[in-house]
Coordinates of C-alpha atoms (C1' of nucleotides) in Angstrom, one line a residue:
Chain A
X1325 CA 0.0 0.0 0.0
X1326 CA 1.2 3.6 -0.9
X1327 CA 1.8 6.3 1.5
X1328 CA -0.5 8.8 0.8
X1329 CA -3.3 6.0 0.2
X1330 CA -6.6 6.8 1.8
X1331 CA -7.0 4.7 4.8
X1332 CA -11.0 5.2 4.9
X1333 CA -13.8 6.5 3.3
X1334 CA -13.8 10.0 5.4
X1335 CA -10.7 10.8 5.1
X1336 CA -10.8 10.0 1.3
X1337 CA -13.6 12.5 1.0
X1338 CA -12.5 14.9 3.5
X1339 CA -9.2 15.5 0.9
X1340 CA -11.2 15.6 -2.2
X1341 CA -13.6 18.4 0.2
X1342 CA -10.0 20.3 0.6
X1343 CA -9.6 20.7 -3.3
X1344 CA -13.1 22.3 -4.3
X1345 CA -13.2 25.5 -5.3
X1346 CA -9.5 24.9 -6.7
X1347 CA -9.1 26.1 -10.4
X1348 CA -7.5 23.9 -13.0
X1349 CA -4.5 26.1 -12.6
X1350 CA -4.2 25.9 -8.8
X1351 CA -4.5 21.6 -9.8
X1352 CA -1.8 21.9 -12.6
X1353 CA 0.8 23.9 -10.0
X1354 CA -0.2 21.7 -7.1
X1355 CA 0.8 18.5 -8.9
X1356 CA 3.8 20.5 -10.7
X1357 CA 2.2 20.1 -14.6
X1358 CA 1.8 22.6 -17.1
X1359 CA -2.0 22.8 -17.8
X1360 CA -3.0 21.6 -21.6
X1361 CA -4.3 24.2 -23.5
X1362 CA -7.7 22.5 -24.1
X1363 CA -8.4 19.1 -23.2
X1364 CA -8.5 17.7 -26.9
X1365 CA -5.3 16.6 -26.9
X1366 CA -5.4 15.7 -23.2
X1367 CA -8.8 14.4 -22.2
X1368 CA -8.2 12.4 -19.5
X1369 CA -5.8 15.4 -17.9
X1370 CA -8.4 16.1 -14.9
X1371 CA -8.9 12.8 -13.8
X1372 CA -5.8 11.7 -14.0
X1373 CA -4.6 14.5 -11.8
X1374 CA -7.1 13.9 -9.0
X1375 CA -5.7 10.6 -8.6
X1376 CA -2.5 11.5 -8.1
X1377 CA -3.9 14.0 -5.5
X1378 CA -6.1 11.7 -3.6
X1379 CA -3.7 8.7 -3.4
X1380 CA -5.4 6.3 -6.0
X1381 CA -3.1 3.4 -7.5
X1382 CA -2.5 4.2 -11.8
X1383 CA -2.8 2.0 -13.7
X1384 CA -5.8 -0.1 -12.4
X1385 CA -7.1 -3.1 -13.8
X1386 CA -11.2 -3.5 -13.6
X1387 CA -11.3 -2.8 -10.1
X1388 CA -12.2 0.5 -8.2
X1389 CA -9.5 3.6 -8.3
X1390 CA -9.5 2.9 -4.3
X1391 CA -10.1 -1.3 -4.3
X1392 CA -9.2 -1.2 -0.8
X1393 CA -12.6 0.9 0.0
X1394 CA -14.9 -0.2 -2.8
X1395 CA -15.0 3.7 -4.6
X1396 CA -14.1 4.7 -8.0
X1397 CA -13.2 8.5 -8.3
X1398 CA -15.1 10.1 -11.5
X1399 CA -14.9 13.7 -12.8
X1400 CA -18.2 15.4 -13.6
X1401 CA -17.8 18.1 -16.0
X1402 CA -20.4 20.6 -15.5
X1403 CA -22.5 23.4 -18.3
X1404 CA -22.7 26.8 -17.0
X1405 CA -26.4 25.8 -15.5
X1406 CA -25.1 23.2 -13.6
X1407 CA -26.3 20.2 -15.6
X1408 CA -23.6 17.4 -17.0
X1409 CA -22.1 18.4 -20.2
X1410 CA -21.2 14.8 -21.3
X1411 CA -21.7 10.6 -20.1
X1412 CA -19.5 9.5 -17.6
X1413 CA -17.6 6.0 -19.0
X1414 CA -17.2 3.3 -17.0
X1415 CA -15.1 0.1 -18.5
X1416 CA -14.3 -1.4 -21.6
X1417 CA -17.4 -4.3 -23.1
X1418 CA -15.6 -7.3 -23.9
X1419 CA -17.0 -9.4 -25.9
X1420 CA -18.6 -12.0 -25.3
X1421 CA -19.0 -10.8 -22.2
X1422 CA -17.6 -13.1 -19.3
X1423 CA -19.7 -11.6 -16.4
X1424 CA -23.0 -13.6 -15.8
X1425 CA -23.5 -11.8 -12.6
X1426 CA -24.8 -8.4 -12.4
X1427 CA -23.5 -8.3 -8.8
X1428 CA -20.1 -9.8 -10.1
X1429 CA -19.8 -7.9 -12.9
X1430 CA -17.2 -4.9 -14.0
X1431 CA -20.3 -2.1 -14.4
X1432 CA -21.9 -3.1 -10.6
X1433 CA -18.0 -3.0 -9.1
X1434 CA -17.3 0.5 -10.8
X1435 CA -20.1 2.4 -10.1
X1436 CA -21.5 0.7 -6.8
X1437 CA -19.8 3.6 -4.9
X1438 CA -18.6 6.8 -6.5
X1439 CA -16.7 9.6 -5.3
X1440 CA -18.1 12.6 -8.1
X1441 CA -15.9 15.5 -8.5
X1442 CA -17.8 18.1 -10.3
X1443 CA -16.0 20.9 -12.2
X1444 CA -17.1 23.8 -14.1
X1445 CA -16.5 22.6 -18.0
X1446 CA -17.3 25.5 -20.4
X1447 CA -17.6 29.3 -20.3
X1448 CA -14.1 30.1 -18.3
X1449 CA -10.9 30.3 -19.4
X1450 CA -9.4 26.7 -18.8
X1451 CA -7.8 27.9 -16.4
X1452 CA -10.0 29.5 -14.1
X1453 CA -12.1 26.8 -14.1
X1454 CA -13.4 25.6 -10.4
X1455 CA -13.7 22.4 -9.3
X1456 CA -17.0 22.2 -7.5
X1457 CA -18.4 20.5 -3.7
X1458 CA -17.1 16.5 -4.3
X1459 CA -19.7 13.7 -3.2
X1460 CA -19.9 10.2 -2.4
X1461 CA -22.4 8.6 -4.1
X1462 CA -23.7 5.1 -3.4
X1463 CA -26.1 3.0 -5.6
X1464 CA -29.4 2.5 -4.0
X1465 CA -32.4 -0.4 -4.8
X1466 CA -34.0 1.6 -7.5
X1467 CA -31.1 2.9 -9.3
X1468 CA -30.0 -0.6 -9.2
X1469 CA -33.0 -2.1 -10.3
X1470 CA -32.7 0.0 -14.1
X1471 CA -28.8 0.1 -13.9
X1472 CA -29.0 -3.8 -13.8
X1473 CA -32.3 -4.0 -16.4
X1474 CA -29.9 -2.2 -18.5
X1475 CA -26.5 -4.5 -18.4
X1476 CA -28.9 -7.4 -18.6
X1477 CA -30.3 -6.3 -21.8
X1478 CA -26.6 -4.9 -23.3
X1479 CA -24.9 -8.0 -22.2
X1480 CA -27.8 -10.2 -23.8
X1481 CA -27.0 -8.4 -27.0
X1482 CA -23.7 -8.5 -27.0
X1483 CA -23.2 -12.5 -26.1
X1484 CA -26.1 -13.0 -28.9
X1485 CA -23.6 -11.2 -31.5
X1486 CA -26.7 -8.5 -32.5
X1487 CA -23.8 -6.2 -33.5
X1488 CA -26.1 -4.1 -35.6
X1489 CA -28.1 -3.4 -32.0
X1490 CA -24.9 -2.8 -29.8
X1491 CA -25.0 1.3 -30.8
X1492 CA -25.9 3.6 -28.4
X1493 CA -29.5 3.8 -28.3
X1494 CA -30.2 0.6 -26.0
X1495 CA -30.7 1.0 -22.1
X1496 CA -32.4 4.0 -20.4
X1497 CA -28.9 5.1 -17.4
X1498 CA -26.5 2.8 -19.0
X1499 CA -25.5 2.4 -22.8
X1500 CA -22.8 1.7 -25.1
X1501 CA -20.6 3.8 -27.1
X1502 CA -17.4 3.4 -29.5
X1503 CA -14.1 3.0 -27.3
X1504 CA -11.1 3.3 -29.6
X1505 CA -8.7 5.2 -30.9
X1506 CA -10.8 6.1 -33.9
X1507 CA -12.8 4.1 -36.0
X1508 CA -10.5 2.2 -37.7
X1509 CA -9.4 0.7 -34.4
X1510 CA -11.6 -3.1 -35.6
X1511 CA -12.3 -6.1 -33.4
X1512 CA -13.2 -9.6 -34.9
X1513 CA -16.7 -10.7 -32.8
X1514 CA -18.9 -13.0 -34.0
X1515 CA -22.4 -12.7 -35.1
X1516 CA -25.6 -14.3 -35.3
X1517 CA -25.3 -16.0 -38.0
X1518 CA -22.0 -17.3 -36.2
X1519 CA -19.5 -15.4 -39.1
X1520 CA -16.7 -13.5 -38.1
X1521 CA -17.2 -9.6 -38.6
X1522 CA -15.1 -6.1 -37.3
X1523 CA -16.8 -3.8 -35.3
X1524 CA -15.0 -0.6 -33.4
X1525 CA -14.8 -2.1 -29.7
X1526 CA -17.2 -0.7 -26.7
X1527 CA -17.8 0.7 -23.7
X1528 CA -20.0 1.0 -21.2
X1529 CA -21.0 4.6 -20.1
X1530 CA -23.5 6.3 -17.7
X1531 CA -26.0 8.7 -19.4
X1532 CA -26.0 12.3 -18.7
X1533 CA -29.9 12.0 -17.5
X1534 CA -28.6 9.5 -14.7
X1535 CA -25.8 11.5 -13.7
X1536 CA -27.9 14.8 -13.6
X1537 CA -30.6 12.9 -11.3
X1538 CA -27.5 12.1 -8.7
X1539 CA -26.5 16.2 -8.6
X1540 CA -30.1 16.9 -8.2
X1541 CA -30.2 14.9 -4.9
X1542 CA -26.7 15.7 -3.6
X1543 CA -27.9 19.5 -4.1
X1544 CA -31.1 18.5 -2.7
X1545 CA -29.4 17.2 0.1
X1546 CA -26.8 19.9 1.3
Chain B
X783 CA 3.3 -4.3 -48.7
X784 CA 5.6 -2.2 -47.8
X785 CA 8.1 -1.0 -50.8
X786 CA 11.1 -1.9 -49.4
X787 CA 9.7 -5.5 -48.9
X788 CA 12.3 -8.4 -50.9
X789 CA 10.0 -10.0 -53.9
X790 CA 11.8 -13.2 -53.4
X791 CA 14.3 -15.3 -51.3
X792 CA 16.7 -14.6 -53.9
X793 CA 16.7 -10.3 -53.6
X794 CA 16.8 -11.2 -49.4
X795 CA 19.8 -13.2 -49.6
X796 CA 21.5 -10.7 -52.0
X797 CA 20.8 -7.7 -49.7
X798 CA 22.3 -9.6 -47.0
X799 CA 25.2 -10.7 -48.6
X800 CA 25.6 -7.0 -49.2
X801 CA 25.7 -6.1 -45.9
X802 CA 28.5 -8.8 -45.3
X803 CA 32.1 -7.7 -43.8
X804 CA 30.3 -4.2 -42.3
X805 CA 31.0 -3.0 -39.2
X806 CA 28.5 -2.2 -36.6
X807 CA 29.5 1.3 -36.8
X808 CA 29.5 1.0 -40.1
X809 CA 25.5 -0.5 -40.2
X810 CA 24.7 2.6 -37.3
X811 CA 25.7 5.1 -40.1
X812 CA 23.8 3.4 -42.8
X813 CA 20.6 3.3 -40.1
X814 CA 21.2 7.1 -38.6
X815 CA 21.5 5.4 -35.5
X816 CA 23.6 6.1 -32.4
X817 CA 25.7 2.8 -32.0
X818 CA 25.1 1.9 -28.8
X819 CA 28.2 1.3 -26.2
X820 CA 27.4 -1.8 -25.4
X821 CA 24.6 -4.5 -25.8
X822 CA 24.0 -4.7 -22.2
X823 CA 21.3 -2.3 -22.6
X824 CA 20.3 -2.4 -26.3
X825 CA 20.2 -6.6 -26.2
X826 CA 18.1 -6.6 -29.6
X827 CA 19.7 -3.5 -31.5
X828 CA 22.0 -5.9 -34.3
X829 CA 18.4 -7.9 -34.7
X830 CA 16.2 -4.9 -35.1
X831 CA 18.6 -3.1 -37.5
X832 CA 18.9 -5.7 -39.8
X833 CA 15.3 -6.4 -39.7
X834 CA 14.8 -2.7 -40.9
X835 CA 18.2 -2.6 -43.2
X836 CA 16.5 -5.7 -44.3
X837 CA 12.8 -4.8 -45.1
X838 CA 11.5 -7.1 -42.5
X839 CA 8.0 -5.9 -40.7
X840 CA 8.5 -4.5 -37.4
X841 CA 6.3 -5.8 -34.0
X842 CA 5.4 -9.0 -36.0
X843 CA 2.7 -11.3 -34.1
X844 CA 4.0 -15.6 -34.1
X845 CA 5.1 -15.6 -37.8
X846 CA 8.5 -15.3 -39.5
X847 CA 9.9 -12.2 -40.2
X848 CA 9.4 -12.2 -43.9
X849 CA 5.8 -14.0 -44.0
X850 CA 5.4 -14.0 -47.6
X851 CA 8.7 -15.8 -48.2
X852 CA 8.6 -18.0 -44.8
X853 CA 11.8 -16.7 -43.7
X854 CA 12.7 -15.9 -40.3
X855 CA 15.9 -13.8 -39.8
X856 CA 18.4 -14.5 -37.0
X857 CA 21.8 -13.0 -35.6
X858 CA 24.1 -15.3 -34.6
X859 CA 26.5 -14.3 -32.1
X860 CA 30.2 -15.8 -32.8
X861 CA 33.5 -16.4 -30.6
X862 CA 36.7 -15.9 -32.1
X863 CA 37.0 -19.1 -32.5
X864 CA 34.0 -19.2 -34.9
X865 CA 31.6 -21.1 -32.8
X866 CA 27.8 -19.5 -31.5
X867 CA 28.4 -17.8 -28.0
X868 CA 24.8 -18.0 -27.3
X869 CA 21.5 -19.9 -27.7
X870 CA 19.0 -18.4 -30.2
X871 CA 15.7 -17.2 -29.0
X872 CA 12.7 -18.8 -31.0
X873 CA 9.2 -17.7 -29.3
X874 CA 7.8 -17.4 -26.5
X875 CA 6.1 -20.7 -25.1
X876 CA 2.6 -20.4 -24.1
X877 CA 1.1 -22.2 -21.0
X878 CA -0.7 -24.5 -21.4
X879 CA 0.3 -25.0 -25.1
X880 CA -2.4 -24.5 -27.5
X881 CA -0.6 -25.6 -30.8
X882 CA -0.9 -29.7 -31.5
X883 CA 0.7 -30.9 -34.7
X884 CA 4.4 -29.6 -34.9
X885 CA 4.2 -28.6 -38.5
X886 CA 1.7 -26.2 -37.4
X887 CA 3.6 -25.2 -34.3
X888 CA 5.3 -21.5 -33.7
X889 CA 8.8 -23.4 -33.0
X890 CA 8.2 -24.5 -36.7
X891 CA 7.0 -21.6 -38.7
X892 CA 10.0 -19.9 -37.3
X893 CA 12.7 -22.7 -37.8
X894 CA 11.7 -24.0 -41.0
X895 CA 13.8 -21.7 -43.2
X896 CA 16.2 -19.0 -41.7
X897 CA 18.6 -16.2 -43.1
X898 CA 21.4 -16.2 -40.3
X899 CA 23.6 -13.3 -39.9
X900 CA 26.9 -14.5 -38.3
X901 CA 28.8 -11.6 -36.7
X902 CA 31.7 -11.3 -34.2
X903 CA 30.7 -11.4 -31.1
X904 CA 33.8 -10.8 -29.1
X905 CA 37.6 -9.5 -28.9
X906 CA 37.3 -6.6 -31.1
X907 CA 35.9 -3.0 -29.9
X908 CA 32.1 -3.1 -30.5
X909 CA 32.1 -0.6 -33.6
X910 CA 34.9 -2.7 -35.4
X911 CA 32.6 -5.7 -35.0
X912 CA 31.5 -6.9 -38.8
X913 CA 29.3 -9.1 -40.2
X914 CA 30.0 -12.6 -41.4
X915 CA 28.7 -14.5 -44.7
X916 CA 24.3 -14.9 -44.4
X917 CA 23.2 -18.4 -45.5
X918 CA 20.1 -19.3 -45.5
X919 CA 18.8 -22.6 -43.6
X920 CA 16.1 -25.0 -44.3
X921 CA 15.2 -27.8 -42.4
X922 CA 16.6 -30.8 -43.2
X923 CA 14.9 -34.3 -42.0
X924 CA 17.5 -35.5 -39.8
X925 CA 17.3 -32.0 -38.0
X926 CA 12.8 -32.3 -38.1
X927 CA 13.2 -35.4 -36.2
X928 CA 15.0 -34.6 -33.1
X929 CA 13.2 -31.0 -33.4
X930 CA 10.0 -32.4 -33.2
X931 CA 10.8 -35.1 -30.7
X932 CA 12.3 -32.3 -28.4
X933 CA 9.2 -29.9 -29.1
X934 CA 6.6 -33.0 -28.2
X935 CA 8.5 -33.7 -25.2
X936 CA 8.7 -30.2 -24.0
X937 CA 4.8 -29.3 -25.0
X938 CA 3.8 -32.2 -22.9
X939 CA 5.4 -31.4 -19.6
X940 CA 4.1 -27.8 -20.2
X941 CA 0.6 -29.4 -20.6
X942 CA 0.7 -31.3 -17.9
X943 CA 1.9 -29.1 -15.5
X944 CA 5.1 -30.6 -14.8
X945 CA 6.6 -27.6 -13.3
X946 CA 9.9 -28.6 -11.8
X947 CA 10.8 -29.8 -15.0
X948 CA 10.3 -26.9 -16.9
X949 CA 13.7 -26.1 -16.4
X950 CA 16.7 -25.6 -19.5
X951 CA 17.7 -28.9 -19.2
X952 CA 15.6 -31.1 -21.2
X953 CA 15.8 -31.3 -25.0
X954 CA 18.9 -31.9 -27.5
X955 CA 18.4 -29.2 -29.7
X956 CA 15.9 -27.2 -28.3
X957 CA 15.2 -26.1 -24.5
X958 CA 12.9 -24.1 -22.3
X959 CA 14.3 -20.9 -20.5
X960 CA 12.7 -18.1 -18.8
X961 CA 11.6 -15.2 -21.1
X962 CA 11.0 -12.2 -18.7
X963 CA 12.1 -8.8 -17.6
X964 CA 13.3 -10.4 -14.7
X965 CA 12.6 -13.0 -12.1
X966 CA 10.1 -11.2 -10.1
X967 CA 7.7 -11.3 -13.6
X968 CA 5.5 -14.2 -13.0
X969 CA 2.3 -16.0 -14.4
X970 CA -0.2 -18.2 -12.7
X971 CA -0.3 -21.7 -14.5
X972 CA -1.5 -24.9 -13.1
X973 CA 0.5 -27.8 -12.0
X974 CA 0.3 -31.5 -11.8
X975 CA -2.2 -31.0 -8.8
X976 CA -4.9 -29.1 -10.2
X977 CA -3.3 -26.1 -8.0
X978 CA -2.7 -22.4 -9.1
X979 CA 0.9 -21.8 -8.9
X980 CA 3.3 -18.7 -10.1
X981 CA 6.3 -19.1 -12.4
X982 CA 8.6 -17.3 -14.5
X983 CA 7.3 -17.1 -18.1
X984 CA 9.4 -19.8 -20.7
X985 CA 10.7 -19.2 -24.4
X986 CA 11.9 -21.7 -26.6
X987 CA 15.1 -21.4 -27.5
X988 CA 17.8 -23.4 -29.9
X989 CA 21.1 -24.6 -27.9
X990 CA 24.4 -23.3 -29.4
X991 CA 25.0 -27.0 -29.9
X992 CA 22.9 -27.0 -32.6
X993 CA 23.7 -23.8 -34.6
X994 CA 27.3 -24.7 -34.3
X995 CA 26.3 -27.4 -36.6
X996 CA 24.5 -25.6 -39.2
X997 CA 27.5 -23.0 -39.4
X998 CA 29.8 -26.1 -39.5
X999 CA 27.6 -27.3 -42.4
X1000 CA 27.7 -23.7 -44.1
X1001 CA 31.4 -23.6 -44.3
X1002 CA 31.8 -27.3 -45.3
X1003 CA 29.7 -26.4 -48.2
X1004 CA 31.3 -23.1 -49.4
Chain C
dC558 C1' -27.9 17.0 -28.2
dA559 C1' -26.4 12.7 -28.3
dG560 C1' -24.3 9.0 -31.0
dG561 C1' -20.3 8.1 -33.0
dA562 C1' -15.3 9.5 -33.2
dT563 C1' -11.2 10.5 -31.1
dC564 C1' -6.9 11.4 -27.9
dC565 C1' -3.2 10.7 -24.1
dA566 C1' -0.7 8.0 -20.4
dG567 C1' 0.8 4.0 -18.6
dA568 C1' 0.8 -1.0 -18.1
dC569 C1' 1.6 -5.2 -20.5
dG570 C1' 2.9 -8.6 -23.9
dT571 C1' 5.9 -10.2 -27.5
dG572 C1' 9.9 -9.9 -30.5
dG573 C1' 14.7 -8.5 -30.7
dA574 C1' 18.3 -10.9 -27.9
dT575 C1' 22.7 -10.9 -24.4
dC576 C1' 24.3 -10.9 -19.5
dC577 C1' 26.3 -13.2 -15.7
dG578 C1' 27.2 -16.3 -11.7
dT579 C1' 28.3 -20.9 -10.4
Chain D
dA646 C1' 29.3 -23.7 -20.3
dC647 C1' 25.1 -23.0 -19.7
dG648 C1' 21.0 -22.3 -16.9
dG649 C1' 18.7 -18.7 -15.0
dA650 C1' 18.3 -13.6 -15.2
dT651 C1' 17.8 -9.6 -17.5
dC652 C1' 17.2 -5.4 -20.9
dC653 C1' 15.2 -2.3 -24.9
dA654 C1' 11.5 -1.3 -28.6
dC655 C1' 7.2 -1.2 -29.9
dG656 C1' 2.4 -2.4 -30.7
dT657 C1' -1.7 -3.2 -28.2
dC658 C1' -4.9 -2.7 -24.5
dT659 C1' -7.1 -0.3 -20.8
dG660 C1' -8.2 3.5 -18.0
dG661 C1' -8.5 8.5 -18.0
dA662 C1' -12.2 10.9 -20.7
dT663 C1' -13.9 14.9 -24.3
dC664 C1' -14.6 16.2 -29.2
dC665 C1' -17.5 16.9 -33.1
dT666 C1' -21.1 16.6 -36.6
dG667 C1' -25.6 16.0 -38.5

DNA sequence: CAGGATCCAGACGTGGATCCGT
DNA sequence: ACGGATCCACGTCTGGATCCTG
C-alpha cells in the first residue's frame, strides 16, 4: 500500500472536500504540470490528476481507483447551468461478455460507490475553471434495479452477436458507445449467424440524465 | 506491402550478402542510429537493424519475419573461434500449449527456413565488429526429427503441468528458459495438482550445440 | 444534443536478444 | 558452459475521458 493512500472512506472525501473551489491552474501547479491548452489533446488530464492528488493506484485493472474501500473517483464536467455536459464512462465491453452476474460484474463493481468530483466545463478560461463541492455517491435499490435491467439487456445483446443493436440507443442510465482510438481501431466478434465480422470495440457509459438525477439529490441534500 | 519489402528469397539473400564484412559502426551510419556502447542495454539492436536494413515488418505477431517468403531472420552471435556464444531465442512458449501438430507449431514456422547473420561477437571494440557471410537454412529431416521429438516432449510437460521440469535442461536441440524482464515477472499456470501456482514465463530457445552445426555445415559447403 | 469518433498515459505482452554467476 | 536472469523497442490494450457533426 502507498503512503499517501486513503485509509478510509472519510478521510478520502474529507481530501477531495480540501480541493473544491480549486481552479485547473491551482491543480496543474499543485501537482507540478503545465496545464494543456484544451483538453483535446489531453482528455483524460483532470482525472488523472485527482488521482494522483487523492492517493489512487494508476494503472488499475477492472477494479475500483480505491479497491481497498470499494470507490471509484469520477470527474463530472459541469455546463454553466449546472447540468452534466457529457456521459461518464465506465469500462471497456468485452465481448462475449464473461460476467453472468450483475453483482459480479465490471459495471456493478465500478459504479457501486462513487466519489463525483464536479468541475465547471465551459464558459471560463481553462484555467480559471473551479472544481465544485465532491460527493460520495452510493447505488441504492432503484437505481439498481434499471442500472442492472440495463447490463442485462446490453450483455444479452452483446453475447447474442446482435452487432447491428450494440449502438448507443439501447438502455435507459446505462448504454454503449465506440471505445477506440478512432474508427478504424476493428475487433473480430462473432455474429448471429456465427461469421466472423469487425466492429469498433465498446464501452460502457453512464447517461447524462442518470448523472444529472445524482447532482439533483446531492444538491437537494446539502 | 511495404516497398522496401524483398519479392523473393533470392533479392533477401542478395541484400544480406551485401551487408556482409560491415562493421556495426558502419550499419549505425547506414541506419542514422547512435551505435550503442554496449549490448547490455540495447540486447536486440543488431536484430532490429537488420530487420529494418533488411525490409522485414516491425512488431510482428507468431510468424516469420518475412511471412510472404517464410523466412525468419536471426543474428548469430560468434567467438573468435568461430563457434555460437549464445542460444538463439525462438518464441515465447505459451502455458498451457495451445498448438498440437508440430508442423503447425510456432517453434516450426520460425525454424523452418532461416537467413542467419553470423557476426563477431567478441575480442574486437564493438564498432569494429563486422558481419559474417548470411546463409540461409532449411530444415533438413534429420534435424525435423529430433526438433519435433524435443518440441513433443517439452509441449507435454508444459501441458501437464510438470513444473519442476520446466527447467533448461531437457531437449537436444531445443530447451525451455525463462523469457522475462526479470525474475520477479511471474504467471499463474496450473500444476500437476490441479493447483494455481506462479512461475517465470518460458521461451523456446535453440542450444548453441545445434547452430554450431549448421555453421559447420555452411562452411563445409562453401 | 447525443451517437459516433477520437486522444493521451501507462501497463503489459511479444519480439529483438545478451548478460552473468556458479 | 550453460541455466537462469535480464534489458530495450514497440504495438496493443485499458483507464482516464472529451470532441464533433448531423
Amino acid at each position: 500500500m502507498r503512503p499517501f493512500y486513503p485509509n478510509s472512506i472519510e478521510q478520502l472525501l474529507s481530501r477531495a472536500q480540501a480541493l473544491s473551489g480549486l481552479s485547473l491552474l491551482a491543480l496543474a501547479k499543485l501537482t507540478q504540470q503545465v496545464l494543456p491548452q484544451d483538453f483535446r489533446h489531453a482528455k483524460g488530464w483532470l482525472g488523472q490528476t485527482l488521482e494522483q492528488l487523492l492517493g489512487a493506484t494508476s494503472g488499475n485493472l477492472a477494479q475500483p481507483d480505491f479497491p481497498h474501500l470499494g470507490v471509484e473517483l469520477k470527474t463530472l464536467p459541469l455546463t454553466l447551468r449546472g447540468t452534466p455536459k457529457e456521459s461518464t464512462y465506465i469500462c471497456t465491453a468485452p465481448i462475449p461478455n464473461p460476467d453472468f452476474h450483475w453483482r459480479q460484474s465490471r459495471v456493478y463493481l465500478k459504479t457501486a460507490k462513487i466519489l463525483w468530483v464536479p468541475f465547471l466545463a465551459e464558459a471560463l478560461p481553462l484555467p480559471e475553471r473551479q472544481l465544485g463541492q465532491p460527493f460520495l455517491w452510493q447505488m441504492d435499490a432503484t437505481s439498481e434495479a434499471i442500472l442492472q435491467q440495463d447490463w442485462t439487456e446490453l450483455v444479452e445483446k452483446i453475447n447474442l452477436g446482435a452487432v447491428s443493436h450494440l449502438s448507443a440507443h439501447p438502455g435507459q442510465y446505462l448504454q454503449l458507445r465506440p471505445k477506440a482510438a478512432n474508427s478504424k481501431t476493428l475487433i473480430q466478434v462473432v455474429n448471429q449467424q456465427g461469421n466472423p465480422i469487425s466492429i469498433v470495440p465498446k464501452g460502457f457509459y453512464l447517461r447524462s440524465q442518470f448523472t444529472r438525477q445524482l447532482l439533483a439529490k446531492f444538491y437537494a441534500g446539502s
